[in-house]
Amino acid sequence: MKTFINVEDIGPIEKALAEAQEIKNDRFKYQHLGKNKTLMMIFFNNSLRTRLSTQKAAMNLGMNVIVLDVNAGAWKLETERGVIMDGDKSEHLLEAIPVMGCYCDLIGVRSFAGLTDREYDYAETVLQQFIKYSGRPVFAMETATVHPLQAFADLITIEEYKTVKRPKVVLTWAPHCRALPQAVPNSFAQWMRAADVDFVITHPEGYELDPKFVAGARVEYNQRKAFEGADFIYAKNWSNPGVTNAADYGKITSKDMSWTVDTEHMSWTNNGKFMHCLPVRRNLIVTDDVIESPNSIVIPEAANREISCSVVIKRMLQAL
């Protein structure tokens, strides 16, 4: 595996889940693969779970780890070609990337959407430059449009907690005070479509996700109807994807607090488990009583980030 961006990169889901369980049973089984190998983690944006889980996974596999915070201690990087660099950015990404590649064997990149230029974001401009110019295998640690390590961990968690063979899984939009990217819901939808689950997406009209990620998924605009009989509720805010109206891209076009997941919402489910990628804004996305309830599995879900990342890094090391 040379890149890890979309669900197709992981291959058969059942095999990936089996590998995840194998690693969970013995996290240090493949330490020999990473001996004398180096992972470089490059962060253009803040991180807690991704940083900690990815570094832990790499260390479990015997790797050395270099962490670069682009916005804290490094030269400010220009990402656009053709720009006269007479501002505060003193190094271009096109020189920086191959230099980074000289110092490592694998690269993980985290770079969020700017939410102003949909074409630029959805072209994955920054990530694609790393793939093209680094000369190293590259995996996404959340990009402008996807967060596959999170979605893989989500699927591992659903597999562990499901009580029926084909559970009903609902991705629900919830309100937020800031404009957030669509990366997490995009990837979650993509991975759930590939898995053996009954998948439903619910959100206000106008918040339709890009067909590239959700084509074929059932969309239900009535949140209560969507929640009925659900085994898992995955709450997440996203700003307007601009699918139905390009001018709305990246904007908050609804703040409807009736979409906040509370006890009443969860009562519509089949004793459903509550999921969220974290960090979560309490009493916007979800109420205190729901996230603190026995049916909240957000902590085991976060813990599985180490496992999903271990599978990905293991496969990349095996392909070197």
PDB file of C-alpha atoms in Angstrom:
ATOM      1  CA  MET A   1       0.000   0.000   0.000  1.00  0.00           C
ATOM      2  CA  LYS A   2       1.630   3.231  -1.205  1.00  0.00           C
ATOM      3  CA  THR A   3      -1.146   5.649  -0.238  1.00  0.00           C
ATOM      4  CA  PHE A   4      -4.007   5.553   2.237  1.00  0.00           C
ATOM      5  CA  ILE A   5      -6.755   8.070   1.518  1.00  0.00           C
ATOM      6  CA  ASN A   6      -9.988   6.286   0.650  1.00  0.00           C
ATOM      7  CA  VAL A   7     -11.660   3.045   1.668  1.00  0.00           C
ATOM      8  CA  GLU A   8     -10.583   1.393  -1.580  1.00  0.00           C
ATOM      9  CA  ASP A   9      -6.972   1.646  -0.429  1.00  0.00           C
ATOM     10  CA  ILE A  10      -7.552  -0.798   2.436  1.00  0.00           C
ATOM     11  CA  GLY A  11      -8.819  -3.606   0.216  1.00  0.00           C
ATOM     12  CA  PRO A  12     -11.354  -6.177   1.486  1.00  0.00           C
ATOM     13  CA  ILE A  13     -13.010  -4.828   4.642  1.00  0.00           C
ATOM     14  CA  GLU A  14     -13.226  -8.240   6.308  1.00  0.00           C
ATOM     15  CA  LYS A  15      -9.485  -8.782   5.964  1.00  0.00           C
ATOM     16  CA  ALA A  16      -8.714  -5.328   7.354  1.00  0.00           C
ATOM     17  CA  LEU A  17     -10.983  -5.947  10.354  1.00  0.00           C
ATOM     18  CA  ALA A  18      -9.295  -9.307  10.978  1.00  0.00           C
ATOM     19  CA  GLU A  19      -5.889  -7.589  10.928  1.00  0.00           C
ATOM     20  CA  ALA A  20      -7.184  -5.000  13.363  1.00  0.00           C
ATOM     21  CA  GLN A  21      -8.233  -7.724  15.800  1.00  0.00           C
ATOM     22  CA  GLU A  22      -4.888  -9.475  15.402  1.00  0.00           C
ATOM     23  CA  ILE A  23      -3.029  -6.270  16.250  1.00  0.00           C
ATOM     24  CA  LYS A  24      -5.367  -5.526  19.141  1.00  0.00           C
ATOM     25  CA  ASN A  25      -4.524  -8.942  20.580  1.00  0.00           C
ATOM     26  CA  ASP A  26      -0.768  -8.248  20.285  1.00  0.00           C
ATOM     27  CA  ARG A  27       0.161  -4.640  19.516  1.00  0.00           C
ATOM     28  CA  PHE A  28       3.885  -5.386  19.328  1.00  0.00           C
ATOM     29  CA  LYS A  29       3.747  -8.474  17.090  1.00  0.00           C
ATOM     30  CA  TYR A  30       5.137  -6.628  14.068  1.00  0.00           C
ATOM     31  CA  GLN A  31       7.840  -4.520  15.747  1.00  0.00           C
ATOM     32  CA  HIS A  32      10.441  -5.972  13.405  1.00  0.00           C
ATOM     33  CA  LEU A  33       8.822  -4.248  10.430  1.00  0.00           C
ATOM     34  CA  GLY A  34       9.657  -0.757  11.684  1.00  0.00           C
ATOM     35  CA  LYS A  35      13.187  -1.359  12.903  1.00  0.00           C
ATOM     36  CA  ASN A  36      15.457   1.448  11.656  1.00  0.00           C
ATOM     37  CA  LYS A  37      12.516   3.010   9.791  1.00  0.00           C
ATOM     38  CA  THR A  38      11.219   6.541  10.372  1.00  0.00           C
ATOM     39  CA  LEU A  39       7.715   7.991  10.168  1.00  0.00           C
ATOM     40  CA  MET A  40       7.387  11.728   9.609  1.00  0.00           C
ATOM     41  CA  MET A  41       4.096  13.220  10.794  1.00  0.00           C
ATOM     42  CA  ILE A  42       3.374  16.635   9.283  1.00  0.00           C
ATOM     43  CA  PHE A  43       0.711  18.805  10.885  1.00  0.00           C
ATOM     44  CA  PHE A  44      -0.702  21.891   9.216  1.00  0.00           C
ATOM     45  CA  ASN A  45      -3.506  21.841  11.816  1.00  0.00           C
ATOM     46  CA  ASN A  46      -4.063  21.033  15.473  1.00  0.00           C
ATOM     47  CA  SER A  47      -4.474  17.479  16.677  1.00  0.00           C
ATOM     48  CA  LEU A  48      -4.850  15.391  19.812  1.00  0.00           C
ATOM     49  CA  ARG A  49      -6.102  11.862  19.010  1.00  0.00           C
ATOM     50  CA  THR A  50      -4.490  11.711  15.575  1.00  0.00           C
ATOM     51  CA  ARG A  51      -1.113  12.840  16.857  1.00  0.00           C
ATOM     52  CA  LEU A  52      -1.062  10.552  19.886  1.00  0.00           C
ATOM     53  CA  SER A  53      -2.573   7.467  18.272  1.00  0.00           C
ATOM     54  CA  THR A  54      -0.434   7.641  15.131  1.00  0.00           C
ATOM     55  CA  GLN A  55       2.768   8.129  17.069  1.00  0.00           C
ATOM     56  CA  LYS A  56       1.843   5.273  19.422  1.00  0.00           C
ATOM     57  CA  ALA A  57       1.022   2.984  16.497  1.00  0.00           C
ATOM     58  CA  ALA A  58       4.346   3.733  14.821  1.00  0.00           C
ATOM     59  CA  MET A  59       6.245   3.113  18.047  1.00  0.00           C
ATOM     60  CA  ASN A  60       4.393  -0.174  18.570  1.00  0.00           C
ATOM     61  CA  LEU A  61       5.663  -1.182  15.141  1.00  0.00           C
ATOM     62  CA  GLY A  62       9.254  -0.340  16.089  1.00  0.00           C
ATOM     63  CA  MET A  63       9.546   2.928  14.162  1.00  0.00           C
ATOM     64  CA  ASN A  64      11.312   6.177  14.932  1.00  0.00           C
ATOM     65  CA  VAL A  65       8.945   9.150  14.733  1.00  0.00           C
ATOM     66  CA  ILE A  66       9.540  12.775  13.687  1.00  0.00           C
ATOM     67  CA  VAL A  67       6.718  15.254  14.273  1.00  0.00           C
ATOM     68  CA  LEU A  68       6.703  18.536  12.358  1.00  0.00           C
ATOM     69  CA  ASP A  69       4.231  21.275  13.280  1.00  0.00           C
ATOM     70  CA  VAL A  70       4.312  23.470  10.208  1.00  0.00           C
ATOM     71  CA  ASN A  71       2.811  26.429  12.070  1.00  0.00           C
ATOM     72  CA  ALA A  72       5.008  26.156  15.176  1.00  0.00           C
ATOM     73  CA  GLY A  73       8.743  26.412  14.709  1.00  0.00           C
ATOM     74  CA  ALA A  74       9.044  25.659  10.985  1.00  0.00           C
ATOM     75  CA  TRP A  75       9.383  28.125   8.126  1.00  0.00           C
ATOM     76  CA  LYS A  76       6.024  29.332   6.889  1.00  0.00           C
ATOM     77  CA  LEU A  77       5.261  27.383   3.743  1.00  0.00           C
ATOM     78  CA  GLU A  78       3.849  28.619   0.466  1.00  0.00           C
ATOM     79  CA  THR A  79       1.597  26.049  -1.220  1.00  0.00           C
ATOM     80  CA  GLU A  80       0.688  27.802  -4.469  1.00  0.00           C
ATOM     81  CA  ARG A  81       2.767  27.804  -7.672  1.00  0.00           C
ATOM     82  CA  GLY A  82       3.318  31.088  -9.497  1.00  0.00           C
ATOM     83  CA  VAL A  83       3.196  33.194  -6.344  1.00  0.00           C
ATOM     84  CA  ILE A  84       5.771  35.982  -5.882  1.00  0.00           C
ATOM     85  CA  MET A  85       7.062  35.053  -2.451  1.00  0.00           C
ATOM     86  CA  ASP A  86       7.520  38.531  -1.022  1.00  0.00           C
ATOM     87  CA  GLY A  87       5.295  37.971   2.013  1.00  0.00           C
ATOM     88  CA  ASP A  88       5.781  36.086   5.278  1.00  0.00           C
ATOM     89  CA  LYS A  89       6.188  32.655   3.661  1.00  0.00           C
ATOM     90  CA  SER A  90       9.869  31.935   3.164  1.00  0.00           C
ATOM     91  CA  GLU A  91       9.867  28.359   1.854  1.00  0.00           C
ATOM     92  CA  HIS A  92       7.857  26.678  -0.840  1.00  0.00           C
ATOM     93  CA  LEU A  93       6.227  23.328  -0.274  1.00  0.00           C
ATOM     94  CA  LEU A  94       7.746  22.075  -3.525  1.00  0.00           C
ATOM     95  CA  GLU A  95      11.237  22.328  -2.007  1.00  0.00           C
ATOM     96  CA  ALA A  96      10.184  21.388   1.502  1.00  0.00           C
ATOM     97  CA  ILE A  97       8.428  18.156   0.517  1.00  0.00           C
ATOM     98  CA  PRO A  98      11.374  16.388  -1.181  1.00  0.00           C
ATOM     99  CA  VAL A  99      13.631  17.503   1.679  1.00  0.00           C
ATOM    100  CA  MET A 100      11.217  15.927   4.174  1.00  0.00           C
ATOM    101  CA  GLY A 101      11.271  12.766   2.090  1.00  0.00           C
ATOM    102  CA  CYS A 102      15.034  12.548   2.538  1.00  0.00           C
ATOM    103  CA  TYR A 103      14.637  12.103   6.299  1.00  0.00           C
ATOM    104  CA  CYS A 104      11.965   9.399   6.536  1.00  0.00           C
ATOM    105  CA  ASP A 105      10.433   6.244   5.109  1.00  0.00           C
ATOM    106  CA  LEU A 106       6.725   7.050   5.509  1.00  0.00           C
ATOM    107  CA  ILE A 107       4.832  10.339   5.668  1.00  0.00           C
ATOM    108  CA  GLY A 108       1.534  11.165   7.371  1.00  0.00           C
ATOM    109  CA  VAL A 109      -0.097  14.489   6.426  1.00  0.00           C
ATOM    110  CA  ARG A 110      -2.777  16.486   8.244  1.00  0.00           C
ATOM    111  CA  SER A 111      -4.121  19.499   6.363  1.00  0.00           C
ATOM    112  CA  PHE A 112      -7.683  20.786   6.740  1.00  0.00           C
ATOM    113  CA  ALA A 113      -9.967  22.403   4.207  1.00  0.00           C
ATOM    114  CA  GLY A 114      -9.782  26.175   3.880  1.00  0.00           C
ATOM    115  CA  LEU A 115     -13.579  26.216   3.281  1.00  0.00           C
ATOM    116  CA  THR A 116     -13.347  29.144   0.871  1.00  0.00           C
ATOM    117  CA  ASP A 117     -12.397  27.478  -2.429  1.00  0.00           C
ATOM    118  CA  ARG A 118     -14.274  24.214  -2.945  1.00  0.00           C
ATOM    119  CA  GLU A 119     -12.353  23.268  -6.081  1.00  0.00           C
ATOM    120  CA  TYR A 120      -9.004  23.715  -4.300  1.00  0.00           C
ATOM    121  CA  ASP A 121     -10.124  21.754  -1.236  1.00  0.00           C
ATOM    122  CA  TYR A 122     -11.729  18.886  -3.111  1.00  0.00           C
ATOM    123  CA  ALA A 123      -8.703  18.532  -5.390  1.00  0.00           C
ATOM    124  CA  GLU A 124      -6.701  17.725  -2.206  1.00  0.00           C
ATOM    125  CA  THR A 125      -4.045  20.119  -3.439  1.00  0.00           C
ATOM    126  CA  VAL A 126      -1.681  19.888  -0.447  1.00  0.00           C
ATOM    127  CA  LEU A 127      -1.927  16.119   0.011  1.00  0.00           C
ATOM    128  CA  GLN A 128      -1.422  15.441  -3.693  1.00  0.00           C
ATOM    129  CA  GLN A 129       1.793  17.459  -3.671  1.00  0.00           C
ATOM    130  CA  PHE A 130       3.180  15.199  -0.944  1.00  0.00           C
ATOM    131  CA  ILE A 131       2.218  12.127  -2.939  1.00  0.00           C
ATOM    132  CA  LYS A 132       3.809  13.527  -6.106  1.00  0.00           C
ATOM    133  CA  TYR A 133       7.028  15.037  -4.740  1.00  0.00           C
ATOM    134  CA  SER A 134       8.031  13.233  -1.523  1.00  0.00           C
ATOM    135  CA  GLY A 135       9.079   9.925  -3.053  1.00  0.00           C
ATOM    136  CA  ARG A 136       7.576   8.193   0.016  1.00  0.00           C
ATOM    137  CA  PRO A 137       4.366   6.352   0.834  1.00  0.00           C
ATOM    138  CA  VAL A 138       1.835   8.875   2.166  1.00  0.00           C
ATOM    139  CA  PHE A 139      -1.221   8.439   4.356  1.00  0.00           C
ATOM    140  CA  ALA A 140      -3.917  10.921   5.316  1.00  0.00           C
ATOM    141  CA  MET A 141      -4.170  12.024   8.959  1.00  0.00           C
ATOM    142  CA  GLU A 142      -7.253  14.078   7.942  1.00  0.00           C
ATOM    143  CA  THR A 143      -7.226  16.187   4.842  1.00  0.00           C
ATOM    144  CA  ALA A 144      -9.482  18.729   3.182  1.00  0.00           C
ATOM    145  CA  THR A 145     -12.061  16.049   2.315  1.00  0.00           C
ATOM    146  CA  VAL A 146     -11.309  12.782   4.159  1.00  0.00           C
ATOM    147  CA  HIS A 147     -10.304  11.283   7.505  1.00  0.00           C
ATOM    148  CA  PRO A 148      -9.843   7.572   6.742  1.00  0.00           C
ATOM    149  CA  LEU A 149      -8.001   6.641   9.945  1.00  0.00           C
ATOM    150  CA  GLN A 150     -11.020   7.866  11.912  1.00  0.00           C
ATOM    151  CA  ALA A 151     -13.524   6.064   9.700  1.00  0.00           C
ATOM    152  CA  PHE A 152     -11.559   2.816   9.923  1.00  0.00           C
ATOM    153  CA  ALA A 153     -11.493   3.121  13.727  1.00  0.00           C
ATOM    154  CA  ASP A 154     -15.239   3.829  13.662  1.00  0.00           C
ATOM    155  CA  LEU A 155     -15.844   0.635  11.708  1.00  0.00           C
ATOM    156  CA  ILE A 156     -13.670  -1.393  14.100  1.00  0.00           C
ATOM    157  CA  THR A 157     -15.728  -0.005  16.994  1.00  0.00           C
ATOM    158  CA  ILE A 158     -19.059  -0.834  15.342  1.00  0.00           C
ATOM    159  CA  GLU A 159     -17.817  -4.360  14.670  1.00  0.00           C
ATOM    160  CA  GLU A 160     -16.926  -4.756  18.352  1.00  0.00           C
ATOM    161  CA  TYR A 161     -20.181  -3.360  19.757  1.00  0.00           C
ATOM    162  CA  LYS A 162     -22.799  -4.578  17.303  1.00  0.00           C
ATOM    163  CA  THR A 163     -25.423  -6.988  18.641  1.00  0.00           C
ATOM    164  CA  VAL A 164     -26.977  -7.917  15.289  1.00  0.00           C
ATOM    165  CA  LYS A 165     -25.304  -9.128  12.116  1.00  0.00           C
ATOM    166  CA  ARG A 166     -26.282  -6.072  10.055  1.00  0.00           C
ATOM    167  CA  PRO A 167     -26.758  -3.094  12.376  1.00  0.00           C
ATOM    168  CA  LYS A 168     -28.506   0.125  11.446  1.00  0.00           C
ATOM    169  CA  VAL A 169     -25.978   2.969  11.507  1.00  0.00           C
ATOM    170  CA  VAL A 170     -27.108   6.591  11.310  1.00  0.00           C
ATOM    171  CA  LEU A 171     -24.876   9.555  10.513  1.00  0.00           C
ATOM    172  CA  THR A 172     -26.634  12.639  11.831  1.00  0.00           C
ATOM    173  CA  TRP A 173     -25.743  16.278  11.313  1.00  0.00           C
ATOM    174  CA  ALA A 174     -25.802  18.385  14.483  1.00  0.00           C
ATOM    175  CA  PRO A 175     -25.422  22.143  15.017  1.00  0.00           C
ATOM    176  CA  HIS A 176     -22.125  23.877  15.732  1.00  0.00           C
ATOM    177  CA  CYS A 177     -20.876  27.388  16.389  1.00  0.00           C
ATOM    178  CA  ARG A 178     -18.075  27.202  13.798  1.00  0.00           C
ATOM    179  CA  ALA A 179     -17.848  26.175  10.168  1.00  0.00           C
ATOM    180  CA  LEU A 180     -16.324  22.698  10.079  1.00  0.00           C
ATOM    181  CA  PRO A 181     -15.053  20.671   7.121  1.00  0.00           C
ATOM    182  CA  GLN A 182     -16.786  17.623   5.689  1.00  0.00           C
ATOM    183  CA  ALA A 183     -13.806  15.263   6.029  1.00  0.00           C
ATOM    184  CA  VAL A 184     -15.139  13.103   8.879  1.00  0.00           C
ATOM    185  CA  PRO A 185     -18.672  12.634   7.506  1.00  0.00           C
ATOM    186  CA  ASN A 186     -17.305  12.064   4.002  1.00  0.00           C
ATOM    187  CA  SER A 187     -15.051   9.242   5.149  1.00  0.00           C
ATOM    188  CA  PHE A 188     -17.606   7.793   7.554  1.00  0.00           C
ATOM    189  CA  ALA A 189     -20.148   7.605   4.734  1.00  0.00           C
ATOM    190  CA  GLN A 190     -17.604   6.099   2.385  1.00  0.00           C
ATOM    191  CA  TRP A 191     -16.591   3.378   4.856  1.00  0.00           C
ATOM    192  CA  MET A 192     -20.147   2.568   5.946  1.00  0.00           C
ATOM    193  CA  ARG A 193     -21.181   2.147   2.310  1.00  0.00           C
ATOM    194  CA  ALA A 194     -18.404  -0.422   1.946  1.00  0.00           C
ATOM    195  CA  ALA A 195     -19.358  -2.258   5.145  1.00  0.00           C
ATOM    196  CA  ASP A 196     -22.221  -4.664   5.784  1.00  0.00           C
ATOM    197  CA  VAL A 197     -24.493  -2.216   7.626  1.00  0.00           C
ATOM    198  CA  ASP A 198     -27.855  -0.551   7.058  1.00  0.00           C
ATOM    199  CA  PHE A 199     -26.588   2.999   6.587  1.00  0.00           C
ATOM    200  CA  VAL A 200     -28.705   6.166   6.765  1.00  0.00           C
ATOM    201  CA  ILE A 201     -27.645   9.830   6.621  1.00  0.00           C
ATOM    202  CA  THR A 202     -29.829  12.544   8.121  1.00  0.00           C
ATOM    203  CA  HIS A 203     -29.297  16.301   7.882  1.00  0.00           C
ATOM    204  CA  PRO A 204     -31.169  19.514   7.055  1.00  0.00           C
ATOM    205  CA  GLU A 205     -31.983  20.046   3.408  1.00  0.00           C
ATOM    206  CA  GLY A 206     -29.127  21.783   1.613  1.00  0.00           C
ATOM    207  CA  TYR A 207     -26.413  19.980   3.585  1.00  0.00           C
ATOM    208  CA  GLU A 208     -26.032  17.121   1.088  1.00  0.00           C
ATOM    209  CA  LEU A 209     -22.553  15.585   1.076  1.00  0.00           C
ATOM    210  CA  ASP A 210     -20.605  15.116  -2.135  1.00  0.00           C
ATOM    211  CA  PRO A 211     -21.891  12.164  -4.221  1.00  0.00           C
ATOM    212  CA  LYS A 212     -18.281  10.999  -4.543  1.00  0.00           C
ATOM    213  CA  PHE A 213     -18.531   9.834  -0.938  1.00  0.00           C
ATOM    214  CA  VAL A 214     -22.234   9.119  -0.398  1.00  0.00           C
ATOM    215  CA  ALA A 215     -23.580   7.933  -3.752  1.00  0.00           C
ATOM    216  CA  GLY A 216     -26.141   5.219  -3.119  1.00  0.00           C
ATOM    217  CA  ALA A 217     -26.524   5.971   0.591  1.00  0.00           C
ATOM    218  CA  ARG A 218     -30.033   6.524   1.927  1.00  0.00           C
ATOM    219  CA  VAL A 219     -30.706  10.130   2.967  1.00  0.00           C
ATOM    220  CA  GLU A 220     -33.577  10.872   5.353  1.00  0.00           C
ATOM    221  CA  TYR A 221     -34.317  14.524   6.113  1.00  0.00           C
ATOM    222  CA  ASN A 222     -36.634  13.627   9.009  1.00  0.00           C
ATOM    223  CA  GLN A 223     -34.214  13.050  11.886  1.00  0.00           C
ATOM    224  CA  ARG A 224     -36.705  11.139  14.032  1.00  0.00           C
ATOM    225  CA  LYS A 225     -37.555   8.772  11.222  1.00  0.00           C
ATOM    226  CA  ALA A 226     -33.854   8.218  10.573  1.00  0.00           C
ATOM    227  CA  PHE A 227     -33.171   7.414  14.245  1.00  0.00           C
ATOM    228  CA  GLU A 228     -35.984   4.862  14.558  1.00  0.00           C
ATOM    229  CA  GLY A 229     -34.540   1.412  15.251  1.00  0.00           C
ATOM    230  CA  ALA A 230     -30.921   2.580  14.947  1.00  0.00           C
ATOM    231  CA  ASP A 231     -28.177   0.540  16.624  1.00  0.00           C
ATOM    232  CA  PHE A 232     -25.539   3.270  16.279  1.00  0.00           C
ATOM    233  CA  ILE A 233     -25.884   7.053  16.141  1.00  0.00           C
ATOM    234  CA  TYR A 234     -22.850   8.896  14.770  1.00  0.00           C
ATOM    235  CA  ALA A 235     -23.246  12.631  15.375  1.00  0.00           C
ATOM    236  CA  LYS A 236     -21.119  15.139  13.503  1.00  0.00           C
ATOM    237  CA  ASN A 237     -21.420  18.696  12.321  1.00  0.00           C
ATOM    238  CA  TRP A 238     -20.278  19.784   8.883  1.00  0.00           C
ATOM    239  CA  SER A 239     -20.516  23.130   7.157  1.00  0.00           C
ATOM    240  CA  ASN A 240     -22.452  23.404   3.935  1.00  0.00           C
ATOM    241  CA  PRO A 241     -20.723  21.234   1.301  1.00  0.00           C
ATOM    242  CA  GLY A 242     -21.933  23.469  -1.535  1.00  0.00           C
ATOM    243  CA  VAL A 243     -23.330  20.556  -3.527  1.00  0.00           C
ATOM    244  CA  THR A 244     -26.771  22.065  -4.136  1.00  0.00           C
ATOM    245  CA  ASN A 245     -25.532  25.675  -4.113  1.00  0.00           C
ATOM    246  CA  ALA A 246     -21.831  26.280  -4.715  1.00  0.00           C
ATOM    247  CA  ALA A 247     -22.042  29.756  -3.162  1.00  0.00           C
ATOM    248  CA  ASP A 248     -22.882  28.160   0.211  1.00  0.00           C
ATOM    249  CA  TYR A 249     -19.672  26.117   0.392  1.00  0.00           C
ATOM    250  CA  GLY A 250     -18.087  26.276   3.840  1.00  0.00           C
ATOM    251  CA  LYS A 251     -20.892  28.375   5.306  1.00  0.00           C
ATOM    252  CA  ILE A 252     -23.177  27.721   8.272  1.00  0.00           C
ATOM    253  CA  THR A 253     -26.629  27.752   6.697  1.00  0.00           C
ATOM    254  CA  SER A 254     -28.424  26.141   9.638  1.00  0.00           C
ATOM    255  CA  LYS A 255     -28.088  26.425  13.416  1.00  0.00           C
ATOM    256  CA  ASP A 256     -31.184  24.398  14.201  1.00  0.00           C
ATOM    257  CA  MET A 257     -30.729  23.259  17.814  1.00  0.00           C
ATOM    258  CA  SER A 258     -33.484  20.678  17.457  1.00  0.00           C
ATOM    259  CA  TRP A 259     -30.846  18.488  15.782  1.00  0.00           C
ATOM    260  CA  THR A 260     -28.736  18.299  18.975  1.00  0.00           C
ATOM    261  CA  VAL A 261     -28.646  14.656  20.107  1.00  0.00           C
ATOM    262  CA  ASP A 262     -30.322  14.405  23.517  1.00  0.00           C
ATOM    263  CA  THR A 263     -32.016  11.698  25.575  1.00  0.00           C
ATOM    264  CA  GLU A 264     -35.261  12.033  23.644  1.00  0.00           C
ATOM    265  CA  HIS A 265     -33.424  11.524  20.351  1.00  0.00           C
ATOM    266  CA  MET A 266     -31.705   8.394  21.684  1.00  0.00           C
ATOM    267  CA  SER A 267     -35.063   7.047  22.921  1.00  0.00           C
ATOM    268  CA  TRP A 268     -36.109   6.717  19.277  1.00  0.00           C
ATOM    269  CA  THR A 269     -33.294   4.200  18.663  1.00  0.00           C
ATOM    270  CA  ASN A 270     -32.918   0.477  19.353  1.00  0.00           C
ATOM    271  CA  ASN A 271     -30.982   1.129  22.572  1.00  0.00           C
ATOM    272  CA  GLY A 272     -28.474   2.733  20.221  1.00  0.00           C
ATOM    273  CA  LYS A 273     -24.834   3.420  20.943  1.00  0.00           C
ATOM    274  CA  PHE A 274     -23.660   7.025  20.635  1.00  0.00           C
ATOM    275  CA  MET A 275     -20.506   7.782  18.603  1.00  0.00           C
ATOM    276  CA  HIS A 276     -18.494  10.904  17.802  1.00  0.00           C
ATOM    277  CA  CYS A 277     -14.939  11.420  16.535  1.00  0.00           C
ATOM    278  CA  LEU A 278     -14.082  13.987  19.253  1.00  0.00           C
ATOM    279  CA  PRO A 279     -13.448  16.724  20.206  1.00  0.00           C
ATOM    280  CA  VAL A 280     -17.133  17.426  20.731  1.00  0.00           C
ATOM    281  CA  ARG A 281     -18.924  20.623  21.711  1.00  0.00           C
ATOM    282  CA  ARG A 282     -21.236  19.502  24.502  1.00  0.00           C
ATOM    283  CA  ASN A 283     -24.824  20.700  24.395  1.00  0.00           C
ATOM    284  CA  LEU A 284     -24.405  21.708  20.757  1.00  0.00           C
ATOM    285  CA  ILE A 285     -23.655  18.345  19.149  1.00  0.00           C
ATOM    286  CA  VAL A 286     -24.749  16.185  22.075  1.00  0.00           C
ATOM    287  CA  THR A 287     -26.060  16.743  25.587  1.00  0.00           C
ATOM    288  CA  ASP A 288     -24.083  15.865  28.703  1.00  0.00           C
ATOM    289  CA  ASP A 289     -26.397  13.037  29.675  1.00  0.00           C
ATOM    290  CA  VAL A 290     -26.045  11.271  26.316  1.00  0.00           C
ATOM    291  CA  ILE A 291     -22.261  11.484  25.999  1.00  0.00           C
ATOM    292  CA  GLU A 292     -21.871  10.401  29.641  1.00  0.00           C
ATOM    293  CA  SER A 293     -24.375   7.550  29.370  1.00  0.00           C
ATOM    294  CA  PRO A 294     -23.433   3.834  29.363  1.00  0.00           C
ATOM    295  CA  ASN A 295     -24.379   3.772  25.674  1.00  0.00           C
ATOM    296  CA  SER A 296     -21.717   6.332  24.778  1.00  0.00           C
ATOM    297  CA  ILE A 297     -18.738   4.578  23.185  1.00  0.00           C
ATOM    298  CA  VAL A 298     -16.700   7.647  22.241  1.00  0.00           C
ATOM    299  CA  ILE A 299     -13.710   6.598  24.391  1.00  0.00           C
ATOM    300  CA  PRO A 300     -13.361   3.045  23.010  1.00  0.00           C
ATOM    301  CA  GLU A 301     -13.867   4.599  19.579  1.00  0.00           C
ATOM    302  CA  ALA A 302     -10.951   6.983  20.196  1.00  0.00           C
ATOM    303  CA  ALA A 303      -8.815   4.135  21.543  1.00  0.00           C
ATOM    304  CA  ASN A 304      -9.324   2.244  18.286  1.00  0.00           C
ATOM    305  CA  ARG A 305      -7.534   5.041  16.441  1.00  0.00           C
ATOM    306  CA  GLU A 306      -4.284   3.370  17.548  1.00  0.00           C
ATOM    307  CA  ILE A 307      -5.480   0.104  16.032  1.00  0.00           C
ATOM    308  CA  SER A 308      -6.643   1.480  12.684  1.00  0.00           C
ATOM    309  CA  CYS A 309      -3.393   3.360  12.275  1.00  0.00           C
ATOM    310  CA  SER A 310      -1.356   0.284  13.208  1.00  0.00           C
ATOM    311  CA  VAL A 311      -2.965  -1.696  10.388  1.00  0.00           C
ATOM    312  CA  VAL A 312      -2.259   1.070   7.873  1.00  0.00           C
ATOM    313  CA  ILE A 313       1.378   1.616   8.887  1.00  0.00           C
ATOM    314  CA  LYS A 314       1.987  -2.149   9.044  1.00  0.00           C
ATOM    315  CA  ARG A 315       0.783  -2.559   5.471  1.00  0.00           C
ATOM    316  CA  MET A 316       2.895   0.353   4.263  1.00  0.00           C
ATOM    317  CA  LEU A 317       6.000  -1.051   5.948  1.00  0.00           C
ATOM    318  CA  GLN A 318       5.354  -4.441   4.369  1.00  0.00           C
ATOM    319  CA  ALA A 319       5.216  -2.772   0.955  1.00  0.00           C
ATOM    320  CA  LEU A 320       8.578  -0.984   1.289  1.00  0.00           C
TER     321      LEU A 320
END
